[in-house]
Short mmCIF file of N, CA and C in Angstrom, two decimals:
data_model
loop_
_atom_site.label_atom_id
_atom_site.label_comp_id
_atom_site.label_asym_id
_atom_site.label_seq_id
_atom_site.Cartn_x
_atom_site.Cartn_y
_atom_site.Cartn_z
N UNK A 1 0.86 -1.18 0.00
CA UNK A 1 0.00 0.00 0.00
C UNK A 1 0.90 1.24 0.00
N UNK A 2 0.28 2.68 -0.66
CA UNK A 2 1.40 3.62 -0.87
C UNK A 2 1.36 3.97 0.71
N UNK A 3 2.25 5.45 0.90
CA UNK A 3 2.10 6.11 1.95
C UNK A 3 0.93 6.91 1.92
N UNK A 4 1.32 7.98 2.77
CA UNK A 4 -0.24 8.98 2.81
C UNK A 4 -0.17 10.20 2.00
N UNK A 5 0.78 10.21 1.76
CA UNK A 5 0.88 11.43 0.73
C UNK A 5 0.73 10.66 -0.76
N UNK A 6 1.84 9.51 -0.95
CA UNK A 6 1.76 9.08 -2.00
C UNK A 6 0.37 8.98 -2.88
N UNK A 7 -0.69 8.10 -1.89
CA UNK A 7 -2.26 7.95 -1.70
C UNK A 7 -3.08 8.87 -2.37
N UNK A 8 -2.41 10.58 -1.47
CA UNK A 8 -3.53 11.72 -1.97
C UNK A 8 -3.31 11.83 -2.75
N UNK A 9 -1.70 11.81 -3.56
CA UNK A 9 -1.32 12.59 -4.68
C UNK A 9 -1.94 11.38 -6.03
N UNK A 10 -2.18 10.12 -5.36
CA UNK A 10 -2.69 9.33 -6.61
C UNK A 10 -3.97 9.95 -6.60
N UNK A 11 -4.72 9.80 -5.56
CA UNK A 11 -6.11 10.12 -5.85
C UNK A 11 -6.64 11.36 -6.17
N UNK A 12 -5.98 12.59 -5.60
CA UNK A 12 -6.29 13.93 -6.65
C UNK A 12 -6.31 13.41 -7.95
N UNK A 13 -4.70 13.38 -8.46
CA UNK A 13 -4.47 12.60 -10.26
C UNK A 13 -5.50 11.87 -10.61
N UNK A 14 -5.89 11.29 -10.42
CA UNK A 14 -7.22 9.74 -10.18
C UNK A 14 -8.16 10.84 -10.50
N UNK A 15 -8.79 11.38 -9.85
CA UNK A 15 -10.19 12.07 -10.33
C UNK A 15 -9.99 13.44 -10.70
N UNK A 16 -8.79 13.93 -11.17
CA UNK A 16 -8.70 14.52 -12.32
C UNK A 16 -8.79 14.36 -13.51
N UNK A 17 -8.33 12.92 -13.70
CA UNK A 17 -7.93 12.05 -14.97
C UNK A 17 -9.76 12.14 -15.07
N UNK A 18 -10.18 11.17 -14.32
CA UNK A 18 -11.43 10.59 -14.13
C UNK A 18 -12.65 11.75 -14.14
N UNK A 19 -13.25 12.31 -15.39
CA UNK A 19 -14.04 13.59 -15.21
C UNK A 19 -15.36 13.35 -14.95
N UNK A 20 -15.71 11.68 -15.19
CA UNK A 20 -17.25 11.89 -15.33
C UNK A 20 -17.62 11.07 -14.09
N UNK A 21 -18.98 11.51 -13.89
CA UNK A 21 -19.15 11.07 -12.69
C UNK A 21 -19.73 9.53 -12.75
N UNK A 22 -19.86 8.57 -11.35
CA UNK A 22 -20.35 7.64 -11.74
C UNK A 22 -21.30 7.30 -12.32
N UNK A 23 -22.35 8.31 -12.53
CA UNK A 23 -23.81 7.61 -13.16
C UNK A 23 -23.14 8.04 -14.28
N UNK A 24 -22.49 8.89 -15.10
CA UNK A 24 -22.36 8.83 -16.05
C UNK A 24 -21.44 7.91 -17.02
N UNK A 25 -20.70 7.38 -16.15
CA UNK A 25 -19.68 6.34 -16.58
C UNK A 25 -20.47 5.14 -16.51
N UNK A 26 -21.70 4.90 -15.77
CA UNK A 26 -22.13 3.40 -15.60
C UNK A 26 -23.03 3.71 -16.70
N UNK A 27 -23.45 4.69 -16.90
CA UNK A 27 -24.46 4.80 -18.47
C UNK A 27 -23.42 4.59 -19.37
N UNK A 28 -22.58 4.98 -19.67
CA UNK A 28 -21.81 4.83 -20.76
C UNK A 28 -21.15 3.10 -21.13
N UNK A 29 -20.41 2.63 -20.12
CA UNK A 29 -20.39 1.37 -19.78
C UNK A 29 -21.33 0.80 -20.78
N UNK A 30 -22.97 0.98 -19.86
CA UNK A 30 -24.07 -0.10 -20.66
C UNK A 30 -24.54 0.44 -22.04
N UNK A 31 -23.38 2.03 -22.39
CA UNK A 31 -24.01 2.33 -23.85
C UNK A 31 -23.13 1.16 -24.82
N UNK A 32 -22.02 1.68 -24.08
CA UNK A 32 -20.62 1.00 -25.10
C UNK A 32 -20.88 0.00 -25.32
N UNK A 33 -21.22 -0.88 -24.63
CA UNK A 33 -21.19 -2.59 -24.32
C UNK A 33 -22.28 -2.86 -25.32
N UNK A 34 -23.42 -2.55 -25.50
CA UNK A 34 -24.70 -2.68 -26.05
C UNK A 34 -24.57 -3.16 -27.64
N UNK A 35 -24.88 -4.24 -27.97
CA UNK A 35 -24.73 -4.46 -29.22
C UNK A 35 -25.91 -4.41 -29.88
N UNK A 36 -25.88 -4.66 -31.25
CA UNK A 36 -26.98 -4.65 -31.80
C UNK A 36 -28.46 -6.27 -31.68
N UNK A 37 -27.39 -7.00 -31.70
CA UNK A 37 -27.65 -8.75 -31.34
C UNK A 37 -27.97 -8.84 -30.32
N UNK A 38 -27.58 -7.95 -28.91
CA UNK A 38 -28.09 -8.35 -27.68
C UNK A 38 -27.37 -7.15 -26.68
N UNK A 39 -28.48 -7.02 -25.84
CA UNK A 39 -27.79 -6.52 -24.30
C UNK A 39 -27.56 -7.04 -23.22
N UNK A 40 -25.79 -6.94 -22.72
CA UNK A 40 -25.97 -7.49 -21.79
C UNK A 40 -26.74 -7.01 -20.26
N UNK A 41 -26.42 -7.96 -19.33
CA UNK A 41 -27.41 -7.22 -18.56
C UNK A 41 -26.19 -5.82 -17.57
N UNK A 42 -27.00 -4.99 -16.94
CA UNK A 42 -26.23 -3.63 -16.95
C UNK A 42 -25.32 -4.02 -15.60
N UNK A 43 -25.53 -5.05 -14.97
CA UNK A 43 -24.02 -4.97 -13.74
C UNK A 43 -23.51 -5.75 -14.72
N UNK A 44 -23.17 -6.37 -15.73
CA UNK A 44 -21.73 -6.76 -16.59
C UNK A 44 -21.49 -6.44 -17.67
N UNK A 45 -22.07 -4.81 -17.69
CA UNK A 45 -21.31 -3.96 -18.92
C UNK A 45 -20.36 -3.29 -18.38
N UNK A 46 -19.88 -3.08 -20.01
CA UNK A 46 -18.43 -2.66 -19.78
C UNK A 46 -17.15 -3.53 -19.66
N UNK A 47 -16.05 -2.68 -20.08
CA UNK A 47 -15.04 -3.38 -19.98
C UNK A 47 -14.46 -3.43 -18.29
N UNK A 48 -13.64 -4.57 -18.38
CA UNK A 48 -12.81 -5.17 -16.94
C UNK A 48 -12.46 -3.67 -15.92
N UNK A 49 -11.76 -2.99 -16.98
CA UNK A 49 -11.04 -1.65 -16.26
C UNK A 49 -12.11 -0.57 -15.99
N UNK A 50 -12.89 -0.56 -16.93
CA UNK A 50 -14.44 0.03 -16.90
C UNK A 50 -14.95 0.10 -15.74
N UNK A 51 -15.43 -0.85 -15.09
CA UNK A 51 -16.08 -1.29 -14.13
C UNK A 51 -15.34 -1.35 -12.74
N UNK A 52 -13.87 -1.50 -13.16
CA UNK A 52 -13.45 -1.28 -11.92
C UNK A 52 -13.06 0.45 -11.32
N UNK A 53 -12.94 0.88 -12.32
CA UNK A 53 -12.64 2.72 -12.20
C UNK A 53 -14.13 3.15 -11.82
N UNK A 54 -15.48 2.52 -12.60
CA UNK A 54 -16.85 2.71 -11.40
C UNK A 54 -16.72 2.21 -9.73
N UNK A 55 -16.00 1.14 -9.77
CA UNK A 55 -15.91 0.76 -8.33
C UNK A 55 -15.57 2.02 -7.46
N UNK A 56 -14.14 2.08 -7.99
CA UNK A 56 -13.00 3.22 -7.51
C UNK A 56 -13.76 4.29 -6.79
N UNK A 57 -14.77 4.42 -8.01
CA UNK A 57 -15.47 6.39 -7.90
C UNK A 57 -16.67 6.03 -6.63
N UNK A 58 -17.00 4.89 -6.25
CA UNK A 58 -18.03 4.62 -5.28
C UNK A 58 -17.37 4.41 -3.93
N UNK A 59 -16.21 4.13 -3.66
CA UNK A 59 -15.18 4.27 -2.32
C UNK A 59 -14.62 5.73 -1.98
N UNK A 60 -14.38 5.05 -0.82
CA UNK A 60 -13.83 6.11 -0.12
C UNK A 60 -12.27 5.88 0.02
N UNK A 61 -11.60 7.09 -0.41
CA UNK A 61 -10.30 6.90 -0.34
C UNK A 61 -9.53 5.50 1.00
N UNK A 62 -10.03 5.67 2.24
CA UNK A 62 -9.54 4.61 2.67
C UNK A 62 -10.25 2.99 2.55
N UNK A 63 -10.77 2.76 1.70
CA UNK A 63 -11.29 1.60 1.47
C UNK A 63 -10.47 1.02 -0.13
N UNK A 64 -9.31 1.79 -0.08
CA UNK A 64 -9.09 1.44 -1.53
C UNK A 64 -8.17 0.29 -1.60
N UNK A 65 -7.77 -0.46 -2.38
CA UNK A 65 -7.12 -1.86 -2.12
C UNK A 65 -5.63 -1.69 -3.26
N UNK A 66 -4.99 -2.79 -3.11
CA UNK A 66 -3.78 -2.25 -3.98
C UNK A 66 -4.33 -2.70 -5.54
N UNK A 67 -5.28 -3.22 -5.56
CA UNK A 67 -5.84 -3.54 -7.11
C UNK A 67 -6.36 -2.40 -7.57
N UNK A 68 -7.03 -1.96 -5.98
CA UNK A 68 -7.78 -0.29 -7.08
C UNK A 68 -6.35 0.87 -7.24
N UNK A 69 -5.25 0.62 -6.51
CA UNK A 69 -4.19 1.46 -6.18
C UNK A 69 -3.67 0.91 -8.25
N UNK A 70 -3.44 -0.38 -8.38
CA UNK A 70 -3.11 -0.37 -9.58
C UNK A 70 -3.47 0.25 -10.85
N UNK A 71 -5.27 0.07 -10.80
CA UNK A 71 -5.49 0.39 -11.85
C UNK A 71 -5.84 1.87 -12.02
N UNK A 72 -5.91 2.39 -10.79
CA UNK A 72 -5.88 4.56 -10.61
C UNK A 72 -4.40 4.80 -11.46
N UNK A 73 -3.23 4.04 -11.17
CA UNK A 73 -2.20 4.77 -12.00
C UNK A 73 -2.19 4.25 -13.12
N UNK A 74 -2.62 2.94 -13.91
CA UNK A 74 -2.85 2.87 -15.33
C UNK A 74 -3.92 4.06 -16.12
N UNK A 75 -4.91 3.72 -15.19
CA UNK A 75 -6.02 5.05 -15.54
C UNK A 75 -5.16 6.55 -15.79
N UNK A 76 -4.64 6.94 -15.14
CA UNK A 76 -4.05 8.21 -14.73
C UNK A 76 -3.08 8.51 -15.69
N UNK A 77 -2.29 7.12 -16.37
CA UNK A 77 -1.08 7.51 -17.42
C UNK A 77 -1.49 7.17 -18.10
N UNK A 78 -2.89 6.23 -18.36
CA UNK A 78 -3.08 6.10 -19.95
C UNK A 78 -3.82 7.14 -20.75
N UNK A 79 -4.68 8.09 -19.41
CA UNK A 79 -5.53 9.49 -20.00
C UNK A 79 -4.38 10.49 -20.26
N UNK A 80 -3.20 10.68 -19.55
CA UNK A 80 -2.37 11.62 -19.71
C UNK A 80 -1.48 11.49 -20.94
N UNK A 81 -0.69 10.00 -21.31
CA UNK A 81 -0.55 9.60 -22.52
C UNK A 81 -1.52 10.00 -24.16
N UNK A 82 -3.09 10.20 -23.55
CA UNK A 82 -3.64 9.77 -24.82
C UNK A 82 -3.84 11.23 -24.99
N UNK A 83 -4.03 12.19 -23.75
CA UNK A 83 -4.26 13.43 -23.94
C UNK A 83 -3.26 14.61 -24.33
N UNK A 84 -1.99 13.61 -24.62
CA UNK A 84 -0.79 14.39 -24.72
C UNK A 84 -0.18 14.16 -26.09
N UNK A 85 -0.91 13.14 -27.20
CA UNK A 85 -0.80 12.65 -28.24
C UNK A 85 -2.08 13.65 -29.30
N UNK A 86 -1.06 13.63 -30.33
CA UNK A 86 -1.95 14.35 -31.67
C UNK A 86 -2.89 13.29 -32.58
N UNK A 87 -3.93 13.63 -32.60
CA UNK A 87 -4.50 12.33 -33.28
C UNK A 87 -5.37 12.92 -34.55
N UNK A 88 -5.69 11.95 -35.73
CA UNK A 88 -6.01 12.50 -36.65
C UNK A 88 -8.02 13.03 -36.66
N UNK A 89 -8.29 13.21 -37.29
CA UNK A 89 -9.69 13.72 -37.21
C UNK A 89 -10.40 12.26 -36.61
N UNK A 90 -10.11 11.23 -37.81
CA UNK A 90 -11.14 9.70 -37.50
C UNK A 90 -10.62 9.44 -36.57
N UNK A 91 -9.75 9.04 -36.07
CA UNK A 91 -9.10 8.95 -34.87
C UNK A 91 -10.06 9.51 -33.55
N UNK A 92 -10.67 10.63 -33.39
CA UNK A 92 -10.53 11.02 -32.04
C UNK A 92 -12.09 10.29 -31.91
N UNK A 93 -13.12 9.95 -32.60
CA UNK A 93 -14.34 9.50 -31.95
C UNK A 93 -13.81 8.08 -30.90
N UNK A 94 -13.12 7.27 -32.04
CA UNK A 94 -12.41 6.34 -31.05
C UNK A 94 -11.98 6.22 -29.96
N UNK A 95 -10.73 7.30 -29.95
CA UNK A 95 -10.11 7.72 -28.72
C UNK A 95 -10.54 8.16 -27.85
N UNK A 96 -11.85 8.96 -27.70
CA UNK A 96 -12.89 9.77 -26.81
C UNK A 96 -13.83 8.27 -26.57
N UNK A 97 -14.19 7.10 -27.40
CA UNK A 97 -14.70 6.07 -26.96
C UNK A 97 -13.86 5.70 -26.08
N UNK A 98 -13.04 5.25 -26.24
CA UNK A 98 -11.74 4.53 -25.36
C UNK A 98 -11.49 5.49 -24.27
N UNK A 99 -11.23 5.95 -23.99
CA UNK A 99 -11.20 7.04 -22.90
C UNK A 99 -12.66 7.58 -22.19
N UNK A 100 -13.55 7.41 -22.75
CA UNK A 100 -14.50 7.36 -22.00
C UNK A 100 -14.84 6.20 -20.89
N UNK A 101 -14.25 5.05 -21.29
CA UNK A 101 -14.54 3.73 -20.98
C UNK A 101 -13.55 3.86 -19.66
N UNK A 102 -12.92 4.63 -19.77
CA UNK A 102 -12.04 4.87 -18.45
C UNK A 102 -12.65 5.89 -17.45
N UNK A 103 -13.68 6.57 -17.85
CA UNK A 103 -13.88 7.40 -17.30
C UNK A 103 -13.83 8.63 -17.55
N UNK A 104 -12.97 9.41 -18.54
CA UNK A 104 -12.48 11.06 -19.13
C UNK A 104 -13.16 10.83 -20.00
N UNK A 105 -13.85 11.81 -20.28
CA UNK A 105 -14.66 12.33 -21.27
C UNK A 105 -13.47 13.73 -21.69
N UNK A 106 -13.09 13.48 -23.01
CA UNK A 106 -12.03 14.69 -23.55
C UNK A 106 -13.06 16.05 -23.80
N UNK A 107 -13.98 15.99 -23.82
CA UNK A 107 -15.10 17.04 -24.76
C UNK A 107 -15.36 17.89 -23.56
N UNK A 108 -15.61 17.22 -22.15
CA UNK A 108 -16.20 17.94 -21.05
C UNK A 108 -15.37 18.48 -20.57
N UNK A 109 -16.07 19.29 -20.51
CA UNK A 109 -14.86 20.86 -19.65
C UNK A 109 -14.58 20.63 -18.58
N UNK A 110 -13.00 21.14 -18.07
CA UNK A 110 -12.70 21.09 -16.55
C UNK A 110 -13.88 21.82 -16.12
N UNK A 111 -13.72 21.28 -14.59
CA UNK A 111 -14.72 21.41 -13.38
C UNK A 111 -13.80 23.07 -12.13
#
C-alpha cells in the first residue's frame, strides 16, 4: 500500500484524470457494451477496467485496495498519454470512446 501522501497525490491525479461522474460512466459502460444482437445485462457492462474505475469512484479513499491502487495509475497515465498525443480527425471518436470507458470524457470541460 502507498504512503499517505503518495495515496492523496494518486487520488487527486485519479479524479482529475477521471471527469465523469459515476452515473455517467455506468451509463456509458451499458451504452458501449450494447450491441446490436443483444444486451448485456447492466451490472456486466463494460469493460474489466471500466467497471473497476466505477468501483473506484463509489469508495472512499480509505477503502481502496492495492488492485484499485493499480489500476488509478494505469487510468491516470493512460488518460495523460492519450491526452498528450496528436491524433487525426477519425481517430478522435475512437479515442474519446476509449477514454470514456475509463472514465475522461475529452469534450467535457474542466470542473
Amino acid at each position: 500500500m502507498a504512503d499517505a501522501l503518495e495515496l492523496d497525490a494518486l487520488w487527486d491525479e485519479f479524479h482529475r484524470a477521471v471527469n465523469m461522474t459515476s452515473q455517467e460512466l455506468a451509463a456509458w459502460l451499458r451504452v458501449s457494451d450494447a450491441a446490436e444482437e443483444s444486451v448485456p445485462m447492466p451490472e456486466h457492462a463494460g469493460s474489466p477496467t471500466g467497471e473497476h474505475v466505477l468501483a473506484i469512484l463509489q469508495k472512499r479513499r480509505t477503502d481502496l485496495t492495492d488492485d484499485d491502487l493499480d489500476v488509478m495509475y494505469e487510468v491516470v497515465d493512460t488518460v495523460t498519454a492519450e491526452t498528450d498525443q496528436e491524433h487525426g480527425r477519425e481517430a478522435e471518436e475512437t479515442r474519446r470512446h476509449r477514454l470514456m470507458t475509463l472514465g475522461h470524457d475529452p469534450l467535457k470541460p474542466p470542473a
